[in-house]
Coordinates of C-alpha atoms (C1' of nucleotides) in Angstrom, one line a residue:
Chain A
M40 CA 93.3 -65.3 169.5
H41 CA 95.6 -65.2 172.3
D42 CA 99.2 -64.6 172.1
I43 CA 102.3 -67.6 171.6
R44 CA 104.0 -66.6 174.1
L45 CA 101.2 -68.2 176.3
L46 CA 102.2 -71.6 174.6
R47 CA 105.9 -71.1 175.9
D48 CA 105.5 -68.8 179.5
Q49 CA 101.3 -70.3 180.5
M50 CA 100.9 -74.0 179.1
D51 CA 99.5 -74.0 183.2
H52 CA 97.1 -71.1 183.0
L53 CA 95.9 -72.0 178.9
R54 CA 94.9 -75.6 180.0
E55 CA 93.6 -75.0 183.1
G56 CA 91.5 -72.4 181.2
M57 CA 91.3 -75.1 178.5
R58 CA 89.5 -77.7 181.5
R59 CA 87.5 -74.6 183.1
R60 CA 85.3 -74.7 179.9
G61 CA 85.2 -78.2 179.3
K62 CA 87.2 -78.4 176.5
L63 CA 90.1 -80.1 177.8
A64 CA 90.0 -83.6 176.3
E65 CA 89.2 -81.9 172.8
L66 CA 91.9 -79.6 173.1
Q67 CA 95.1 -81.5 175.0
P68 CA 96.6 -82.8 171.9
L69 CA 96.4 -79.2 170.1
L70 CA 98.8 -78.3 173.4
D71 CA 100.9 -81.0 173.7
R72 CA 101.7 -80.6 169.4
A73 CA 101.5 -76.5 170.1
E74 CA 104.5 -77.6 172.9
Q75 CA 106.3 -79.2 170.5
L76 CA 105.8 -76.8 167.3
E77 CA 107.4 -73.9 169.6
R78 CA 110.2 -75.1 170.0
E79 CA 110.5 -76.1 167.1
R80 CA 109.5 -72.4 165.4
R81 CA 112.2 -71.5 167.5
E82 CA 114.4 -73.7 166.0
A83 CA 113.5 -73.0 162.5
I84 CA 114.0 -69.3 162.9
R85 CA 117.6 -69.4 164.7
A86 CA 118.4 -72.0 161.6
A87 CA 117.2 -69.8 159.0
E88 CA 118.3 -66.5 159.6
D89 CA 121.5 -67.5 160.6
A90 CA 121.9 -68.1 156.6
Q91 CA 120.4 -64.8 156.1
S92 CA 123.2 -63.9 158.0
Q93 CA 125.6 -65.5 156.2
R94 CA 124.2 -64.4 153.2
N95 CA 124.1 -61.1 153.9
R96 CA 128.2 -61.3 154.1
I97 CA 129.0 -63.0 151.4
S98 CA 127.1 -60.2 149.6
Q99 CA 129.1 -57.1 151.4
D100 CA 131.9 -59.3 150.7
V101 CA 131.1 -59.8 146.4
A102 CA 130.7 -56.4 146.3
Q103 CA 133.6 -55.6 148.2
R104 CA 135.5 -57.1 146.2
R105 CA 133.9 -55.8 143.0
R106 CA 134.7 -52.3 143.4
A107 CA 138.5 -53.6 144.1
G108 CA 138.5 -55.1 140.8
E109 CA 138.7 -58.1 142.4
D110 CA 137.9 -61.6 141.0
A111 CA 134.1 -62.5 142.8
E112 CA 133.2 -66.0 141.0
A113 CA 133.8 -68.3 143.9
L114 CA 132.2 -66.4 146.5
M115 CA 128.5 -65.7 144.2
A116 CA 128.9 -69.6 143.8
E117 CA 129.0 -70.1 147.3
G118 CA 126.5 -66.9 147.7
R119 CA 124.4 -69.2 145.4
A120 CA 124.8 -72.0 147.9
V121 CA 123.9 -70.4 150.8
G122 CA 120.6 -69.0 148.7
A123 CA 119.3 -72.4 148.6
R124 CA 119.5 -73.2 151.7
I125 CA 117.7 -70.4 153.2
A126 CA 115.1 -71.5 150.7
E127 CA 114.2 -75.0 151.9
L128 CA 115.0 -73.4 155.9
E129 CA 112.7 -71.0 155.1
A130 CA 109.9 -73.1 153.9
R131 CA 110.7 -75.5 157.3
R132 CA 110.2 -72.2 158.3
Q133 CA 107.0 -71.9 157.1
A134 CA 104.7 -74.4 157.4
V135 CA 106.2 -75.2 161.2
D136 CA 104.1 -71.1 161.9
G137 CA 101.3 -71.9 159.8
E138 CA 100.8 -75.1 161.9
M139 CA 101.3 -72.9 165.1
Q140 CA 99.1 -70.3 163.7
D141 CA 96.3 -73.1 162.9
I142 CA 96.2 -74.0 166.2
L143 CA 96.1 -70.6 167.8
L144 CA 92.9 -69.6 165.8
Q145 CA 91.4 -73.1 167.4
L146 CA 91.7 -71.9 170.9
P147 CA 89.2 -70.2 172.9
N148 CA 89.4 -67.4 175.3
L149 CA 90.6 -67.5 178.6
T150 CA 87.4 -66.8 180.7
L151 CA 87.8 -64.4 183.8
D152 CA 87.7 -66.1 187.1
E153 CA 84.1 -64.7 188.7
V154 CA 82.8 -67.5 185.7
A155 CA 81.6 -70.2 186.5
E156 CA 82.6 -73.4 185.3
G157 CA 80.8 -76.3 183.7
G158 CA 78.3 -75.8 180.5
E159 CA 75.0 -74.6 180.4
E160 CA 73.3 -76.0 183.3
A161 CA 76.0 -73.5 185.3
N162 CA 74.6 -71.2 183.9
T163 CA 73.3 -68.6 186.6
V164 CA 70.1 -65.6 186.9
V165 CA 72.0 -62.7 188.1
R166 CA 69.0 -60.5 187.9
T167 CA 65.2 -60.2 186.8
W168 CA 63.2 -57.3 185.7
G169 CA 59.6 -57.1 185.6
T170 CA 56.6 -59.2 186.0
T171 CA 56.0 -62.4 183.4
R172 CA 52.6 -63.7 182.1
E173 CA 54.0 -67.2 182.7
G174 CA 51.0 -69.0 182.8
E175 CA 48.5 -67.2 182.0
Q176 CA 46.1 -68.7 179.4
G177 CA 44.4 -67.1 176.1
I178 CA 47.9 -65.6 174.8
A179 CA 47.7 -66.2 171.1
P180 CA 51.8 -66.9 169.6
H181 CA 52.9 -64.3 167.3
W182 CA 52.7 -65.0 164.6
E183 CA 48.7 -65.7 165.0
V184 CA 48.3 -62.1 166.4
G185 CA 51.0 -60.3 164.3
E186 CA 49.0 -62.5 160.9
A187 CA 45.8 -61.1 162.6
L188 CA 46.9 -57.9 163.0
G189 CA 48.6 -57.5 159.4
V190 CA 51.6 -56.6 160.9
L191 CA 53.9 -59.5 160.1
D192 CA 53.8 -61.6 156.1
L193 CA 55.1 -65.3 157.1
P194 CA 54.1 -66.9 153.5
R195 CA 55.1 -64.5 152.0
G196 CA 58.9 -63.7 153.0
A197 CA 58.7 -67.4 152.3
K198 CA 57.4 -67.2 148.8
I199 CA 59.5 -64.9 147.4
S200 CA 63.1 -65.5 150.0
G201 CA 61.8 -69.2 151.9
S202 CA 61.4 -70.0 155.3
G203 CA 62.9 -67.8 157.9
F204 CA 62.4 -64.1 156.1
I205 CA 60.1 -62.3 157.2
V206 CA 58.1 -59.6 155.7
Y207 CA 56.6 -56.5 157.7
R208 CA 53.5 -54.8 156.7
G209 CA 51.8 -51.5 157.8
L210 CA 52.5 -51.0 161.5
G211 CA 55.2 -53.9 161.4
A212 CA 56.8 -52.5 159.4
R213 CA 57.0 -49.3 161.1
L214 CA 57.8 -50.8 164.1
V215 CA 61.1 -52.0 162.4
R216 CA 61.8 -47.6 161.7
A217 CA 60.4 -46.6 165.5
L218 CA 63.1 -49.7 167.3
M219 CA 65.4 -48.7 164.7
N220 CA 64.7 -44.7 166.5
L221 CA 64.6 -45.1 169.4
M222 CA 67.3 -47.5 170.0
V223 CA 70.1 -45.8 168.4
D224 CA 68.1 -42.0 169.2
T225 CA 68.2 -43.1 173.3
H226 CA 72.4 -45.3 173.1
V227 CA 72.9 -42.1 171.5
E228 CA 71.2 -38.6 173.3
E229 CA 71.3 -40.9 176.5
H230 CA 74.8 -43.0 176.6
G231 CA 77.1 -40.6 174.9
Y232 CA 77.8 -43.5 171.7
E233 CA 78.5 -42.5 168.4
E234 CA 76.1 -43.2 165.4
L235 CA 77.4 -45.2 162.7
W236 CA 76.4 -47.0 159.7
V237 CA 78.7 -49.9 157.8
P238 CA 78.1 -52.4 155.2
L239 CA 76.3 -55.2 154.9
L240 CA 79.0 -56.6 152.7
V241 CA 82.2 -56.7 154.0
N242 CA 85.7 -58.3 152.8
R243 CA 87.6 -62.1 154.2
A244 CA 90.4 -60.2 156.5
T245 CA 87.2 -58.5 158.1
M246 CA 85.6 -61.5 158.7
T247 CA 88.5 -63.1 160.3
G248 CA 89.3 -59.9 162.7
T249 CA 86.4 -60.8 164.4
G250 CA 86.7 -64.1 164.3
Q251 CA 83.9 -65.5 161.7
L252 CA 87.3 -66.8 159.8
P253 CA 88.4 -69.3 158.7
K254 CA 86.1 -71.6 161.4
F255 CA 82.5 -70.7 160.9
E256 CA 82.4 -69.7 157.1
D257 CA 79.5 -72.2 156.6
D258 CA 77.4 -70.1 159.1
M259 CA 78.0 -67.3 156.4
Y260 CA 76.7 -66.1 153.9
A261 CA 78.8 -65.0 150.5
V262 CA 78.6 -63.7 147.6
P263 CA 82.1 -66.0 145.9
D264 CA 82.3 -63.6 143.0
D265 CA 83.6 -60.5 144.8
D266 CA 85.5 -62.9 147.8
L267 CA 82.5 -60.8 149.8
F268 CA 80.7 -62.8 152.8
L269 CA 77.3 -60.5 154.0
I270 CA 77.3 -59.3 158.0
P271 CA 75.8 -61.9 160.6
T272 CA 76.4 -58.8 163.6
A273 CA 77.7 -55.5 162.8
E274 CA 79.6 -56.1 165.2
V275 CA 81.9 -57.0 162.6
P276 CA 82.6 -54.1 160.2
V277 CA 82.5 -51.8 163.8
T278 CA 85.1 -53.8 165.6
N279 CA 86.9 -53.7 162.3
L280 CA 86.9 -49.8 162.1
Y281 CA 90.4 -49.4 163.7
R282 CA 91.5 -53.0 162.6
D283 CA 95.8 -52.1 161.8
E284 CA 95.1 -48.9 163.4
I285 CA 96.5 -47.3 167.5
L286 CA 94.5 -45.5 168.8
D287 CA 95.2 -42.7 171.7
A288 CA 94.3 -43.8 175.6
A289 CA 92.2 -40.1 175.8
E290 CA 89.8 -41.8 173.0
L291 CA 89.3 -45.1 175.4
P292 CA 87.0 -45.7 176.7
R293 CA 84.3 -45.5 173.5
G294 CA 81.4 -46.8 172.0
F295 CA 80.3 -46.9 168.6
V296 CA 76.3 -48.1 167.6
A297 CA 75.3 -49.4 164.9
F298 CA 71.7 -50.2 163.2
S299 CA 71.9 -53.2 160.6
A300 CA 70.4 -55.9 159.4
C301 CA 72.4 -59.4 160.2
F302 CA 72.9 -62.9 158.0
R303 CA 73.0 -66.5 159.2
R304 CA 71.9 -69.1 157.9
E305 CA 71.7 -71.1 161.3
A306 CA 73.3 -73.9 159.1
G307 CA 72.8 -77.3 161.5
S308 CA 70.0 -76.2 163.6
A309 CA 67.3 -77.1 161.0
G310 CA 63.4 -77.8 163.2
K311 CA 64.8 -75.8 166.2
D312 CA 61.8 -72.4 166.0
T313 CA 61.3 -73.0 163.1
R314 CA 58.5 -70.7 163.5
G315 CA 57.2 -67.3 164.1
L316 CA 59.9 -65.2 165.0
L317 CA 62.3 -66.9 166.9
R318 CA 64.5 -68.0 164.2
V319 CA 65.6 -66.1 161.0
H320 CA 67.6 -66.2 158.7
E321 CA 67.9 -62.0 158.3
F322 CA 66.7 -59.7 160.9
D323 CA 68.1 -56.2 161.9
K324 CA 69.3 -55.4 165.3
V325 CA 71.2 -52.7 167.4
E326 CA 74.7 -53.6 168.3
L327 CA 76.4 -51.6 170.8
V328 CA 80.9 -51.5 170.5
R329 CA 83.1 -50.9 172.8
Y330 CA 86.3 -50.1 172.8
A331 CA 88.4 -50.3 176.2
T332 CA 91.7 -49.8 178.4
P333 CA 93.0 -53.4 179.9
E334 CA 92.2 -51.6 183.4
N335 CA 88.8 -51.1 183.2
S336 CA 87.3 -53.3 180.8
R337 CA 85.3 -55.3 183.1
A338 CA 84.2 -52.4 184.4
E339 CA 82.7 -51.4 180.4
L340 CA 81.0 -54.3 180.4
D341 CA 78.3 -54.0 183.5
L342 CA 78.0 -50.7 182.1
L343 CA 77.5 -51.7 178.3
T344 CA 74.9 -54.9 179.5
S345 CA 72.9 -52.0 181.9
H346 CA 72.5 -50.1 178.9
A347 CA 71.0 -53.0 176.7
E348 CA 68.6 -53.4 179.6
T349 CA 67.5 -49.9 179.2
M350 CA 66.0 -50.7 176.4
L351 CA 63.9 -53.9 177.8
Q352 CA 63.2 -51.7 180.0
R353 CA 61.7 -48.7 178.0
L354 CA 60.0 -51.0 176.0
E355 CA 58.1 -52.5 179.2
L356 CA 59.5 -56.7 178.4
P357 CA 60.1 -58.7 181.8
Y358 CA 63.2 -60.0 181.8
R359 CA 65.9 -62.1 182.9
V360 CA 69.8 -61.6 182.9
L361 CA 72.2 -64.8 182.5
K362 CA 75.5 -65.2 183.7
L363 CA 77.1 -67.6 181.2
A364 CA 79.4 -70.4 182.2
A365 CA 82.9 -70.7 180.9
G366 CA 81.7 -74.1 178.3
D367 CA 79.1 -71.6 177.6
T368 CA 80.2 -68.7 177.2
G369 CA 81.7 -68.2 173.0
F370 CA 84.4 -68.7 171.4
S371 CA 85.9 -65.6 171.8
S372 CA 84.4 -63.6 174.8
A373 CA 86.0 -63.9 178.0
M374 CA 82.7 -63.6 180.2
T375 CA 79.5 -62.7 179.0
F376 CA 75.9 -61.7 180.7
D377 CA 72.8 -63.0 178.6
L378 CA 69.7 -61.0 178.6
E379 CA 66.5 -62.7 177.6
V380 CA 62.8 -61.8 177.6
F381 CA 59.8 -63.5 178.6
A382 CA 57.3 -64.4 175.3
P383 CA 53.9 -65.6 176.9
G384 CA 52.6 -66.4 174.1
V385 CA 56.1 -69.6 173.0
G386 CA 56.4 -70.0 177.1
K387 CA 59.7 -69.6 176.5
W388 CA 62.9 -67.1 177.4
L389 CA 64.0 -65.9 174.4
E390 CA 68.0 -64.6 173.6
V391 CA 68.0 -60.7 172.6
S392 CA 71.0 -59.8 173.7
S393 CA 74.7 -61.3 174.8
C394 CA 76.8 -58.5 176.2
S395 CA 80.2 -59.8 176.3
V396 CA 84.2 -58.5 177.1
F397 CA 86.6 -60.4 174.7
T398 CA 89.6 -58.2 176.5
D399 CA 92.4 -58.7 173.8
F400 CA 91.4 -61.9 171.4
Q401 CA 90.0 -60.1 169.0
A402 CA 92.3 -57.2 169.4
R403 CA 95.2 -58.7 168.3
R404 CA 93.4 -60.6 166.0
A405 CA 92.0 -57.5 163.9
N406 CA 96.0 -56.1 165.2
I407 CA 93.6 -53.1 167.3
R408 CA 96.1 -51.3 169.8
F409 CA 95.9 -48.3 172.0
R410 CA 99.0 -45.8 173.7
A411 CA 98.6 -45.3 177.0
A412 CA 101.5 -42.1 177.1
A413 CA 103.6 -41.1 174.3
G414 CA 106.7 -43.2 173.7
E415 CA 104.8 -45.6 175.5
K416 CA 104.7 -48.8 173.4
P417 CA 101.4 -49.7 172.0
R418 CA 99.3 -51.7 174.1
F419 CA 95.6 -53.7 172.5
V420 CA 93.1 -52.9 173.6
H421 CA 89.8 -54.7 175.5
T422 CA 86.6 -54.7 172.7
L423 CA 83.0 -55.2 174.4
N424 CA 79.6 -55.4 172.4
G425 CA 76.7 -56.3 173.3
S426 CA 73.1 -56.0 171.2
A427 CA 70.2 -53.7 172.8
L428 CA 68.6 -55.5 170.9
A429 CA 67.7 -57.8 167.7
F430 CA 64.6 -56.6 166.6
S431 CA 63.2 -60.1 165.9
R432 CA 62.2 -61.7 169.0
I433 CA 61.4 -58.5 170.7
I434 CA 59.4 -57.9 168.1
A435 CA 57.4 -60.9 168.7
A436 CA 58.1 -61.0 172.8
L437 CA 56.1 -56.9 171.9
L438 CA 53.5 -59.3 170.4
E439 CA 52.7 -61.7 173.1
Q440 CA 53.0 -60.0 176.6
H441 CA 50.8 -56.4 175.5
Q442 CA 48.5 -58.4 174.2
Q443 CA 45.4 -57.7 175.2
A444 CA 42.2 -60.1 175.5
D445 CA 41.0 -59.1 172.1
G446 CA 43.4 -59.0 170.2
S447 CA 44.7 -56.0 169.6
V448 CA 48.1 -55.5 171.5
R449 CA 49.7 -52.2 173.6
V450 CA 51.6 -49.8 172.0
P451 CA 54.5 -49.1 175.8
E452 CA 54.8 -45.7 176.3
A453 CA 58.4 -44.9 174.6
L454 CA 57.8 -46.4 171.5
R455 CA 54.6 -44.2 170.7
P456 CA 56.1 -41.4 169.3
Y457 CA 57.9 -43.1 167.0
L458 CA 55.0 -45.1 166.4
G459 CA 52.4 -42.8 166.1
R460 CA 49.4 -44.6 168.2
D461 CA 49.3 -46.4 171.1
T462 CA 47.7 -49.6 170.4
L463 CA 47.9 -51.8 167.3
R464 CA 44.9 -53.6 166.1
Chain B
rG255 C1' 84.3 -52.3 131.8
rG256 C1' 88.4 -49.6 129.6
rA257 C1' 93.2 -46.6 129.6
rG258 C1' 96.4 -43.4 132.0
rA259 C1' 99.2 -42.8 136.7
rG260 C1' 101.2 -43.0 141.5
rA261 C1' 102.1 -46.4 146.8
rU262 C1' 108.9 -44.6 150.6
rG263 C1' 108.6 -43.3 158.2
rG264 C1' 103.8 -39.8 162.5
rC265 C1' 103.8 -36.1 157.7
rC266 C1' 106.5 -34.5 153.7
rG267 C1' 109.6 -36.0 150.2
rA268 C1' 114.6 -38.1 147.8
rG269 C1' 116.5 -42.3 146.3
rA270 C1' 115.8 -45.7 140.2
rG271 C1' 120.9 -53.1 141.8
rG272 C1' 125.8 -53.5 146.8
rC273 C1' 128.6 -48.7 151.0
rU274 C1' 120.5 -47.2 152.3
rG275 C1' 116.4 -48.5 158.1
rA276 C1' 116.2 -45.6 154.3
rA277 C1' 118.9 -38.2 152.7
rG278 C1' 116.6 -33.3 153.4
rG279 C1' 112.3 -31.5 156.6
rC280 C1' 108.1 -31.2 159.0
rA281 C1' 106.5 -33.2 163.8
rC282 C1' 108.0 -35.0 168.3
rC283 C1' 111.3 -35.9 173.2
rG284 C1' 115.5 -34.0 175.9
rG285 C1' 119.7 -30.5 176.7
rU286 C1' 121.5 -25.4 175.4
rU287 C1' 121.0 -20.5 175.6
rU288 C1' 117.0 -17.5 177.5
rG289 C1' 112.8 -11.8 181.6
rC290 C1' 108.4 -14.6 179.4
rU291 C1' 107.1 -16.1 174.2
rA292 C1' 109.3 -17.5 170.5
rA293 C1' 113.6 -18.0 167.7
rA294 C1' 119.0 -20.2 167.1
rC295 C1' 121.6 -24.4 167.9
rC296 C1' 123.4 -30.1 170.5
rG297 C1' 121.5 -34.4 171.0
rG298 C1' 117.5 -38.5 170.1
rC299 C1' 113.6 -40.2 167.1
rA300 C1' 110.1 -47.0 163.8
rU301 C1' 108.2 -51.7 164.6
rA302 C1' 108.3 -57.3 164.9
rG303 C1' 111.3 -61.6 165.4
rG304 C1' 115.0 -65.0 167.6
rG305 C1' 119.8 -64.3 170.8
rG306 C1' 121.8 -62.3 174.7
rU307 C1' 122.3 -59.9 180.4
rA308 C1' 120.0 -60.8 187.0
rA309 C1' 117.9 -56.1 184.7
rC310 C1' 120.4 -53.2 180.7
rA311 C1' 124.2 -53.4 177.1
rC312 C1' 124.9 -56.2 172.8
rC313 C1' 124.1 -59.3 168.3
rC314 C1' 122.1 -61.3 164.6
rU315 C1' 116.5 -60.9 161.1
rA316 C1' 112.5 -59.3 158.6
rU317 C1' 110.5 -54.4 157.2
rC318 C1' 110.1 -48.8 150.8
rA319 C1' 101.0 -51.6 149.5
rC320 C1' 100.5 -57.2 149.3
rG321 C1' 102.2 -61.7 147.8
rG322 C1' 105.9 -64.2 144.3
rG323 C1' 110.1 -63.7 140.0
rU324 C1' 115.1 -63.1 138.9
rU325 C1' 120.0 -62.1 141.4
rC326 C1' 126.2 -63.4 144.7
rG327 C1' 122.9 -59.2 146.2
rA328 C1' 115.9 -56.0 145.6
rA329 C1' 112.2 -49.8 148.3
rU330 C1' 115.3 -49.9 142.7
rC331 C1' 114.9 -54.7 137.9
rC332 C1' 109.8 -58.6 135.8
rC333 C1' 104.9 -61.2 137.5
rG334 C1' 100.6 -60.9 140.0
rU335 C1' 96.8 -59.0 143.3
rU336 C1' 95.1 -54.8 146.5
rC337 C1' 94.3 -49.4 146.8
rU338 C1' 94.1 -44.4 145.8
rC339 C1' 93.7 -40.3 141.2
rU340 C1' 92.6 -38.6 136.6
rC341 C1' 90.0 -39.4 132.2
rC342 C1' 86.6 -42.4 128.5
rG343 C1' 81.3 -46.0 129.4
rC344 C1' 76.9 -47.6 132.7
rC345 C1' 74.4 -46.2 136.7
rA346 C1' 69.9 -44.9 141.9

RNA sequence: GGAGAGAUGGCCGAGAGGCUGAAGGCACCGGUUUGCUAAACCGGCAUAGGGGUAACACCCUAUCACGGGUUCGAAUCCCGUUCUCUCCGCCA
């Protein structure tokens, strides 16, 4: 969410930001409306406050007269009239304010200057790591190897929950545990993150704090009786950890790592990537979240991204790093790096991590601030997050990239202590 | 799930329709005193919004968990919600 003051003082800047995302045509009417509303809003505030001031004066006069034992009936009648006017003015103020909020919630974040204009086609590969097995013949897609090795049971997942729900079995199940332990241990021991274990069901305020609500309610699994939602990512509970709090500057930057299941309805993507593990309704993920000061958040994004990359290197999976163009950058993000691994069985690059800096966009919404020094005004922190990594696609990539001619799968060095063997066969 | 008690500033804690943005204490910041530490004393000490100013000053409004209501006027009375605590029930 943007600062309402941008609408007043920096409309050109805001307009330029929407243009860079390729959203100006779509959002121009909103911006125009907002500009007008901002004037009305201040007008309404002023009128309402003037009336309140008048009422307070009348009430004090009544009190004085009462104490003096004089009659206050006329004043009280006046007070009633003013009270009625306040109610009207208040209603108008709320209406204007409500519409303004609606608009603010629909405007995406401004991207950093270094982010290229344009859509997906303007994304750039900033680096690659490892050698892919692109074009190599005879590599089976992960669902075939997975079923053959007895580590995946997709038909039964579909039976007990539906399509897009996975049963891992045997070493497959253990692989999930191994990935969790490898990743969390690495981020805690080597990268200095604090480990968290968080609720998978969260309330509406939490979902709103990170921006899933109100706009994306249809994408979420919900428990309406309790007004709770299944998290689409651990970013939601972890970023909300300090909602409505003021942190000490000495505590920043701060990093948290959490393993969680993630639930996504994937409404609107019917028919895409329906086979195997590429697009599922429930998957596991290790998520990194960082809180930073505005001064160092850009550098923190590079650090966070490098932490996610470390995991791919440990898993010996070739990958590339994409810097997303403005039009492909997520709603709340100011800049995003996507990490994609190559899965030679399906012949595709798979997105397994998305590392973003949100500047103060989420923090304003969730009201997370910090105080640089005692006595100074609190400012909004900058938040960042990135997956490190999303399991289902990683498992797909492992089953394909490390697949051997006899159909067995080599276990990368780093996973062996956790998995207890060097080959899946 | 049932019964009861509670929620006031960074913290503790008073207040029970008007003179209360809120006593008192602690913490914190500045000053005086002081060989040092400590103590004592004096002063300061919420946030947000609107106006105002070159910038200050200053003025107004809101905020005593949250949302409604009663009233000329609500921290205070009424209703609803949330959370915390105690007891009972249930449960991994």
